[in-house]
Tab-separated table of C-alpha atoms in Angstrom:
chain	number	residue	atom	x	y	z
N	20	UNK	CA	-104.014	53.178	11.257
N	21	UNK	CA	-107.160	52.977	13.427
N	22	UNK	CA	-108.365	49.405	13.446
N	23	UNK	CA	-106.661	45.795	12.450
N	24	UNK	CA	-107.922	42.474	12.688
N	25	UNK	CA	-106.809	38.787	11.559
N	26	UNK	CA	-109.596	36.763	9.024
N	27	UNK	CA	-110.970	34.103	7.528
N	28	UNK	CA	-112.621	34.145	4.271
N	29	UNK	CA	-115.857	31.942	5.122
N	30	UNK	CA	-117.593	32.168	2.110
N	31	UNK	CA	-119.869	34.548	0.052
N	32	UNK	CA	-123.880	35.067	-0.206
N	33	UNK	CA	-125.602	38.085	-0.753
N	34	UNK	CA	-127.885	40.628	0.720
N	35	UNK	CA	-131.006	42.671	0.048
N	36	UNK	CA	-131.499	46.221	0.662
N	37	UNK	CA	-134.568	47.723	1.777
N	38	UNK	CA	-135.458	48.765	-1.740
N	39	UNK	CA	-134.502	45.735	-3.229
N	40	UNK	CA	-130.916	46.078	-4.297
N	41	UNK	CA	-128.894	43.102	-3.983
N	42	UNK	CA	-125.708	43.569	-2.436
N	43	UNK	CA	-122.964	40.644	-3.040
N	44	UNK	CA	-120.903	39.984	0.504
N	45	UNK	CA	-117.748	38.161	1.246
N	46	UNK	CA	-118.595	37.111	5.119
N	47	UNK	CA	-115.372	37.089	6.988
N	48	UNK	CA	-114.619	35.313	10.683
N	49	UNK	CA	-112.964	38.339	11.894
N	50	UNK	CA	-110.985	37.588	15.166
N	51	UNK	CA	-111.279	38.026	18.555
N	52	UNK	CA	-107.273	38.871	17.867
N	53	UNK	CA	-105.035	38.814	21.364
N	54	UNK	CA	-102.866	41.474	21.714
N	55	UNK	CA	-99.613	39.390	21.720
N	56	UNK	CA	-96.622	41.888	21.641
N	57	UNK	CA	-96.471	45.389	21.574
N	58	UNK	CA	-93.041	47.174	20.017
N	59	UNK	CA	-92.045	50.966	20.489
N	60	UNK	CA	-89.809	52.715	18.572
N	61	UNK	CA	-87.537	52.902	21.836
N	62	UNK	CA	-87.311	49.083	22.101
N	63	UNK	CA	-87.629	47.968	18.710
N	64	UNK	CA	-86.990	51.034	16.320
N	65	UNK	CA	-90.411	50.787	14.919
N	66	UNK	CA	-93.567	51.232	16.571
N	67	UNK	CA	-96.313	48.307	15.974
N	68	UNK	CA	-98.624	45.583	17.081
N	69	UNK	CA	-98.776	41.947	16.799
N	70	UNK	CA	-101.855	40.319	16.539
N	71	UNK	CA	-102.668	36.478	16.878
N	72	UNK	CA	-105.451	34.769	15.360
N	73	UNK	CA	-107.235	31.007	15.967
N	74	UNK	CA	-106.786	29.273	18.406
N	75	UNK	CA	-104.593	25.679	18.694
N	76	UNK	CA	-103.979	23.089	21.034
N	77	UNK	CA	-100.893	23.332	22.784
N	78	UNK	CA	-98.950	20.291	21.350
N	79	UNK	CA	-98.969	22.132	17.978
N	80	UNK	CA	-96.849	24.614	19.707
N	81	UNK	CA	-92.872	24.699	19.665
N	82	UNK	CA	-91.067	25.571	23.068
N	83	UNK	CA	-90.008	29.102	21.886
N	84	UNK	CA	-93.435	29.997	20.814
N	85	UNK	CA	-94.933	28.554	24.591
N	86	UNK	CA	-93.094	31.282	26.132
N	87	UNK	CA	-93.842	34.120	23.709
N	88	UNK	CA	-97.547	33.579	24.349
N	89	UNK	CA	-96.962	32.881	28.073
N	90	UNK	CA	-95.546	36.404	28.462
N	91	UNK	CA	-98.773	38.090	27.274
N	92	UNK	CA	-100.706	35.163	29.331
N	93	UNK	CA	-103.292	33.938	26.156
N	94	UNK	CA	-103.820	30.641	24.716
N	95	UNK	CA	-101.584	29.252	21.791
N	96	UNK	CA	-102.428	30.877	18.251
N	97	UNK	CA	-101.600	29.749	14.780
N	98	UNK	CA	-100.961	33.010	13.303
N	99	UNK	CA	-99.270	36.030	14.249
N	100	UNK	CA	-99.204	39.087	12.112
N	101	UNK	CA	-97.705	42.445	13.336
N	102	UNK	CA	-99.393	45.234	12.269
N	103	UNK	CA	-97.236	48.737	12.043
N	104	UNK	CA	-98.026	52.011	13.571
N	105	UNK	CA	-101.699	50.730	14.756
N	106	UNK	CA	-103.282	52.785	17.216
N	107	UNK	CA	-104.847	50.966	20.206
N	108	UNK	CA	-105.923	51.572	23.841
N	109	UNK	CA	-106.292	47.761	24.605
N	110	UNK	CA	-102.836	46.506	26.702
N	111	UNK	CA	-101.569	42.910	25.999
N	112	UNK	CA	-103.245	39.880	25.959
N	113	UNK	CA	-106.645	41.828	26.045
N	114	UNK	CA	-108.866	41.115	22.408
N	115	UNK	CA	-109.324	43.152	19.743
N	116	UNK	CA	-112.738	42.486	17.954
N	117	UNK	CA	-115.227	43.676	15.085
N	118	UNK	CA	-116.753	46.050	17.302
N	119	UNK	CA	-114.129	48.494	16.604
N	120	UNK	CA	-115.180	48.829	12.701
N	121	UNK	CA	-118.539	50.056	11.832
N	122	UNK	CA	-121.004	49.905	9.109
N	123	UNK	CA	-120.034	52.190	6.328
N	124	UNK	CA	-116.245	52.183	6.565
N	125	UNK	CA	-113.865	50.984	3.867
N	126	UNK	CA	-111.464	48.086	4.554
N	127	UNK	CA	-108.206	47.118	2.728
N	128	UNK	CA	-107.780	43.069	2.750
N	129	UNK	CA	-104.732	41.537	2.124
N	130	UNK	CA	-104.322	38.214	1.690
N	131	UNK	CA	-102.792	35.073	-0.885
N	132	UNK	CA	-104.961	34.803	-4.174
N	133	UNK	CA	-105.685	32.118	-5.496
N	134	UNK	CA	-103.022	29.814	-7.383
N	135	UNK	CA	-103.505	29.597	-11.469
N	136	UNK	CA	-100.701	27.805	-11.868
N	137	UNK	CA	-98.764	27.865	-15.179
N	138	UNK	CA	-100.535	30.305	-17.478
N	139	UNK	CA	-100.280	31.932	-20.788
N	140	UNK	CA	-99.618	36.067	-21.543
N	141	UNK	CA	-103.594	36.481	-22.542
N	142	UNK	CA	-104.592	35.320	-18.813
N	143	UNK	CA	-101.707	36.392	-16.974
N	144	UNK	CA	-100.900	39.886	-18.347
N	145	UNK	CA	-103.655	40.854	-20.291
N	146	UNK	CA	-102.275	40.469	-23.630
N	147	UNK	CA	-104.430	40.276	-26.580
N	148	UNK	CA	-102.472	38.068	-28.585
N	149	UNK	CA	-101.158	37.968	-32.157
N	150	UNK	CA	-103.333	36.917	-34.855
N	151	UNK	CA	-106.439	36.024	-35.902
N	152	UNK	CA	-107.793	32.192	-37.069
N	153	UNK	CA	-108.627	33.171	-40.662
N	154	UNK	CA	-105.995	33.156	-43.761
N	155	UNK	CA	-104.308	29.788	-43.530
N	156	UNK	CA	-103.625	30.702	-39.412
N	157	UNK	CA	-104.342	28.852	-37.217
N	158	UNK	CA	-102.085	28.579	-33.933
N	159	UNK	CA	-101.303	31.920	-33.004
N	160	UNK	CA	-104.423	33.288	-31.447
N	161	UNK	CA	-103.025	33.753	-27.552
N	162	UNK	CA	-99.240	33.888	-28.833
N	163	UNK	CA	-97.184	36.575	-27.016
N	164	UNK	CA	-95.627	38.052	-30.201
N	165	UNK	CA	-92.038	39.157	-30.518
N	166	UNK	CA	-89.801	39.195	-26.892
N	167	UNK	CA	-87.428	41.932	-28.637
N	168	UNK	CA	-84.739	42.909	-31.465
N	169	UNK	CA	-82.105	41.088	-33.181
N	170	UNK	CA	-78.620	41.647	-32.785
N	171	UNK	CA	-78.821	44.862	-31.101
N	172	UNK	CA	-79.125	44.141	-27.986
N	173	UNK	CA	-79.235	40.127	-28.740
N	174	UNK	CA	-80.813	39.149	-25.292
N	175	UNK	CA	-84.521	39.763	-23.622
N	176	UNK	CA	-84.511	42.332	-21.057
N	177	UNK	CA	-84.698	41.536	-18.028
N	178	UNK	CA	-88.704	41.533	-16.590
N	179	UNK	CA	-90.070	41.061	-19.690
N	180	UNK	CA	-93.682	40.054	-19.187
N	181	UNK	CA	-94.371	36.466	-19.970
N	182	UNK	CA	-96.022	33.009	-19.607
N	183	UNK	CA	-95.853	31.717	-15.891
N	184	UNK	CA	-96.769	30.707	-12.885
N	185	UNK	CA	-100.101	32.779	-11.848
N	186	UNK	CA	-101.809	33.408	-8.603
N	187	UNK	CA	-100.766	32.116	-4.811
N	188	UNK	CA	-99.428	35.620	-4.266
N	189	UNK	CA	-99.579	38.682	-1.356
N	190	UNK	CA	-102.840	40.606	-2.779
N	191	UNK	CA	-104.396	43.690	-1.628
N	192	UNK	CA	-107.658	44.966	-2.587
N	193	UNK	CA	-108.336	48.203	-1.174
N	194	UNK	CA	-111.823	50.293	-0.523
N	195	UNK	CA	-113.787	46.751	0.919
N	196	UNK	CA	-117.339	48.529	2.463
N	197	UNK	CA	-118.383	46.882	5.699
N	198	UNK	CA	-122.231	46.192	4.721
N	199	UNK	CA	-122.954	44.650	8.185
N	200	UNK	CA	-121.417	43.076	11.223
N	201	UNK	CA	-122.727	40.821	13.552
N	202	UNK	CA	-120.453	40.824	16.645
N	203	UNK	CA	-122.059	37.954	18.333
N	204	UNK	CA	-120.050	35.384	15.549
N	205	UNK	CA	-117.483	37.824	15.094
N	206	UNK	CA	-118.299	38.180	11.221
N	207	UNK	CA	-117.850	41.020	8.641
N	208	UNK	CA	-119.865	41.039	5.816
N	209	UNK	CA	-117.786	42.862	2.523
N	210	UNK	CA	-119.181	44.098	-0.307
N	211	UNK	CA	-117.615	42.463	-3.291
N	212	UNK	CA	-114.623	40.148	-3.132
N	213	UNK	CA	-111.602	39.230	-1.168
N	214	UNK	CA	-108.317	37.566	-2.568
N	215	UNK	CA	-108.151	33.651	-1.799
N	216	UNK	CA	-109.198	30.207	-1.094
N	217	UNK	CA	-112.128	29.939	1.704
N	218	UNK	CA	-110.568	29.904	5.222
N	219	UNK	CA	-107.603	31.678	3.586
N	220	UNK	CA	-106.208	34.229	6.354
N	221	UNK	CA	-106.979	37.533	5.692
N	222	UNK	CA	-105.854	41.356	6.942
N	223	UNK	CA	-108.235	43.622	7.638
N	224	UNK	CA	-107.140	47.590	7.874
N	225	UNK	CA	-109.195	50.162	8.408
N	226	UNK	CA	-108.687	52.511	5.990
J	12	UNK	CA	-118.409	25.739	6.608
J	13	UNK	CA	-120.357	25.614	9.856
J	14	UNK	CA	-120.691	28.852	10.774
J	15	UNK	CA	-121.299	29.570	6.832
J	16	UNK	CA	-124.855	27.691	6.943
J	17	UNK	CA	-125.698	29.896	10.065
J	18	UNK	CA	-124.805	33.431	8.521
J	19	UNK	CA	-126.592	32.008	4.964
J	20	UNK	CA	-129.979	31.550	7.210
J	21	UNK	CA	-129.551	34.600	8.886
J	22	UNK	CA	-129.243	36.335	5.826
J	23	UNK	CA	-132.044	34.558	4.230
J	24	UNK	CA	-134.208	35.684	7.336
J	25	UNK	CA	-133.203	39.181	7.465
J	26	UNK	CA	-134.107	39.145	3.283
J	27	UNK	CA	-137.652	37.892	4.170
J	28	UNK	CA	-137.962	39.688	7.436
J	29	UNK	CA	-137.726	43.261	4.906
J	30	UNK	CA	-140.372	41.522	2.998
J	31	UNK	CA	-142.904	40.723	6.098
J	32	UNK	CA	-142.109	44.150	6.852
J	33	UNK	CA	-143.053	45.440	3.502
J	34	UNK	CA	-146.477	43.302	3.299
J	35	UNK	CA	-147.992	43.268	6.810
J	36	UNK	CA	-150.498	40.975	7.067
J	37	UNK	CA	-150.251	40.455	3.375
J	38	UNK	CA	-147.392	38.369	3.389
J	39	UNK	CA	-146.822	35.220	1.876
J	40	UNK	CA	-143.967	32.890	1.899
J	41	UNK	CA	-142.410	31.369	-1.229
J	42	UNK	CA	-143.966	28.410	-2.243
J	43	UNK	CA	-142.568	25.306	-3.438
J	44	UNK	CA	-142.221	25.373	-7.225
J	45	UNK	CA	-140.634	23.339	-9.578
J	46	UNK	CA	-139.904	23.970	-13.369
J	47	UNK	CA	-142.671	23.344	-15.447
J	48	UNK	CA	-144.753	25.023	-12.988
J	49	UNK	CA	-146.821	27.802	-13.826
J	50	UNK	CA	-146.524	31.123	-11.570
J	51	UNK	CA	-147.650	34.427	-11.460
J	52	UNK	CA	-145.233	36.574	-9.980
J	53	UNK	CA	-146.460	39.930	-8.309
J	54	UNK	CA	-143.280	42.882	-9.130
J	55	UNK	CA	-143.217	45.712	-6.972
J	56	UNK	CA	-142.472	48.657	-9.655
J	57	UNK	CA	-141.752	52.076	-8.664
J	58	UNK	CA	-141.918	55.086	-10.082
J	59	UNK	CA	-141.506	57.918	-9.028
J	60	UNK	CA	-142.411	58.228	-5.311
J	61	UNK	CA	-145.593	55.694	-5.971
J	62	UNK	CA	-145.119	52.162	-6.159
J	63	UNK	CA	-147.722	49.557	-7.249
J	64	UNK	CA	-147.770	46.194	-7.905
J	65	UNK	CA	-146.637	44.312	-11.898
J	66	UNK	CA	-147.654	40.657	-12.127
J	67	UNK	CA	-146.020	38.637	-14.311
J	68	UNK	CA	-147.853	35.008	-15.119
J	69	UNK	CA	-145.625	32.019	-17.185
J	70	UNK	CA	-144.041	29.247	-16.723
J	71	UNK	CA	-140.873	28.399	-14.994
J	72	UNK	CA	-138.364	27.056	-17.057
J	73	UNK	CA	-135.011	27.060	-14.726
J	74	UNK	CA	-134.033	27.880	-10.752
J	75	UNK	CA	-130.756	28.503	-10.353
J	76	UNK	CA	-128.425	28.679	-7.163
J	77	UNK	CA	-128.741	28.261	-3.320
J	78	UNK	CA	-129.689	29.896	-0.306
J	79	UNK	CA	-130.385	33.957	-0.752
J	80	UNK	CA	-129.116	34.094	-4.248
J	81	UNK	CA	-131.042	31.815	-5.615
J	82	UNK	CA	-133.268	32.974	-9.228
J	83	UNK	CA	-135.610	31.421	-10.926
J	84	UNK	CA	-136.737	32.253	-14.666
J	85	UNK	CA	-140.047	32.485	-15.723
J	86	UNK	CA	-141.233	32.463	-19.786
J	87	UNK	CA	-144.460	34.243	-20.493
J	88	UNK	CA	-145.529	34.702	-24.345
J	89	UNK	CA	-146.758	38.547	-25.055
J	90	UNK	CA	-148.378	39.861	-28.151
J	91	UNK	CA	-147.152	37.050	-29.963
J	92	UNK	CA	-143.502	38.089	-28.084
J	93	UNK	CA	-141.509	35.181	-25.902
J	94	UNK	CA	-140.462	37.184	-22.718
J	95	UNK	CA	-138.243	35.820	-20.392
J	96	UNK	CA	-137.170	37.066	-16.907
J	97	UNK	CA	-135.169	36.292	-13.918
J	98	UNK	CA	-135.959	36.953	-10.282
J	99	UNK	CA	-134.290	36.856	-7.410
J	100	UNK	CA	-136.410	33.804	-5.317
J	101	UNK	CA	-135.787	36.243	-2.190
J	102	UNK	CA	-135.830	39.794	-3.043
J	103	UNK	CA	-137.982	42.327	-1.058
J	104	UNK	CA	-139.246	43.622	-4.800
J	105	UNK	CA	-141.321	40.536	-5.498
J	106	UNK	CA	-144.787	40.609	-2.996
J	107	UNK	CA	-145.365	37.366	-3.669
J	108	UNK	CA	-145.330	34.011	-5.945
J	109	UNK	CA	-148.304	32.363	-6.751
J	110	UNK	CA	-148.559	29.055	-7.782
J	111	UNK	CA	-151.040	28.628	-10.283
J	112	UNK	CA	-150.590	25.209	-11.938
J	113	UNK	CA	-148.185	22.045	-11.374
J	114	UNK	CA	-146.592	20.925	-14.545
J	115	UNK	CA	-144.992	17.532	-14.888
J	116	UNK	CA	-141.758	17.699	-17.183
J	117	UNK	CA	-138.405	15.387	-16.790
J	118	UNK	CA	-135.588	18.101	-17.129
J	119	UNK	CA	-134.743	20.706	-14.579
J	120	UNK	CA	-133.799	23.336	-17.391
J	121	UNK	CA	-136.767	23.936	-20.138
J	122	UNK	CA	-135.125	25.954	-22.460
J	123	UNK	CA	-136.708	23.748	-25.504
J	124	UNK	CA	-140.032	25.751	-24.627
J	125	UNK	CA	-138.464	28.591	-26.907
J	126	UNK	CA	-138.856	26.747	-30.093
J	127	UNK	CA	-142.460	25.270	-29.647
J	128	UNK	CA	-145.963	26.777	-30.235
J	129	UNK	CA	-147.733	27.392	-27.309
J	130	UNK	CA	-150.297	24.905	-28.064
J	131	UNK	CA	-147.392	22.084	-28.188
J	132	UNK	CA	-146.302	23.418	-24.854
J	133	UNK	CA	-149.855	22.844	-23.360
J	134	UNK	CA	-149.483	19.315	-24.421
J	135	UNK	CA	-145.888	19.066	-22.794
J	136	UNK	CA	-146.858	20.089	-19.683
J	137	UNK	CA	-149.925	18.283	-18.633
């Protein structure tokens, strides 16, 4: 892994090419992300990096947390994400920013998708449900169907797909192109869409 | 949601910045149109390696959307053919929007145009 960062989703718009495509853009608040802790596979077993993200005031911060971030000497965070096997020249407490993507690459972003709540097999799994509205039926147009045989084995397997809660959980979408980045506001501009909620926290990996 | 605003207009500047770029000394900004509105609507269309310039003269009967993305759709009747088409309000393929007459209707979507005769519609609109 080349390049990580801590996000927020700010929004989406869109942008023109010069010959008149029209490019739709999540733009992202991409760090500055403090180096907070650095493990090696001699201290820790594992070799990665823990990033921090936003900035809070110093009341919002517990006593144990004071003293992490007071060992790498930055300001209080609200999130801290570790990042395995990332591969940095920056020492703690120094920033990692946007400048170390470029136009062109492809990003994976990981983040919480949006919550659905309770939903039915049609939206959740794709099904296509049982029947159709005509001859006398009426009510089984986005029914899931049969859950499985009779008295052999008389139960549902286990993970059998059906209704439930939807959405609110860890997504990844993979092969995000950076379409521009404008360093001075510490954005990223992605073509197409990211999982979540506006000023949802996002990871960015260079791919 | 800040910040937002300030990427949207830098976006939006950058779209008409390719445009200036495009048109020289020819270039001129989007005018302020409402539906009902007549326009004529000059298309860049390329083909091949040439490009020249469509225009396409009707009325507006919808905008749509904020910002950059914003459209607009404009109603034109050909040969005796209702065509309809969206643009992009922003997009470095139009040269220009010209207003050629106001037109003073109540609704903000004028989809009932489709139905009526065009010399009905003359009567709507003025």
């Amino acid at each position: 892994m080349t390049g990580a960062l801590l996000g927020k989703k700010l929004g989406m718009t869109s942008i023109y090419t010069d010959n008149g495509e029209q490019i739709p853009c999540t733009v992202i608040q991409a760090g500055p992300c403090p180096i907070v802790q650095m493990k090696t596979s001699g201290n820790d077993g594992y070799n990665s990096v823990q990033l921090g993200f936003e900035n809070v005031p110093d009341r919002k911060v517990n006593k144990p947390l004071k003293g992490h971030f007071a060992k790498a000497g930055i300001e209080p965070v609200k999130y801290l994400k570790e990042f395995r096997d990332l591969e940095i020249t920056l020492n703690i407490g120094e920033f990692l920013k946007v400048d170390q993507f470029q136009k062109g690459d492809k990003v994976r972003v990981t983040s919480t998708s949006k919550g659905k709540g309770f939903q039915g097999v049609v939206k959740r799994h794709h099904f296509g449900g049982v029947g159709m509205t005509t001859h006398g039926q009426s009510d089984r147009v986005r029914a899931p169907g049969s859950i499985g045989s009779s008295s052999y084995p008389s139960r549902v397997f286990k993970g059998l797909r059906m209704a439930g809660r939807m959405g609110g959980k860890p997504t990844t979408i993979r092969n995000l192109e950076i379409v521009d980045i404008i360093p001075e506001q510490n954005v990223l501009l992605l073509k197409g869409n990211v999982p979540g909620y506006k000023n949802t926290l996002l990871e960015i990996v260079k791919q | 949601m800040n910040q937002m605003t300030l990427i949207e207009s830098m976006v939006k500047e950058r779209a008409v910045d390719i445009r200036k770029q495009k048109d020289g000394e020819n270039y001129v900004e989007v005018p302020d149109f409402r539906p009902g509105d007549t326009v004529n609507v000059a298309v860049r269309v390329v083909e091949g390696e040439k490009e020249r310039i469509q225009n396409f003269k009707g009325i507006v009967i919808g905008r749509h959307g904020s910002g950059v993305s914003a459209t607009f759709r404009v109603r034109k009747v050909s040969n005796g053919v209702g065509v309809e088409r969206v643009f992009p309000l922003y997009s470095p393929m139009l040269q220009g929007i010209e207003l050629v007459r106001k037109g003073d209707v109540r609704r903000a979507k004028l989809y009932y145009l489709r139905g009526m005769s065009e010399r009905k519609i003359r009567q709507k609109l003025s």
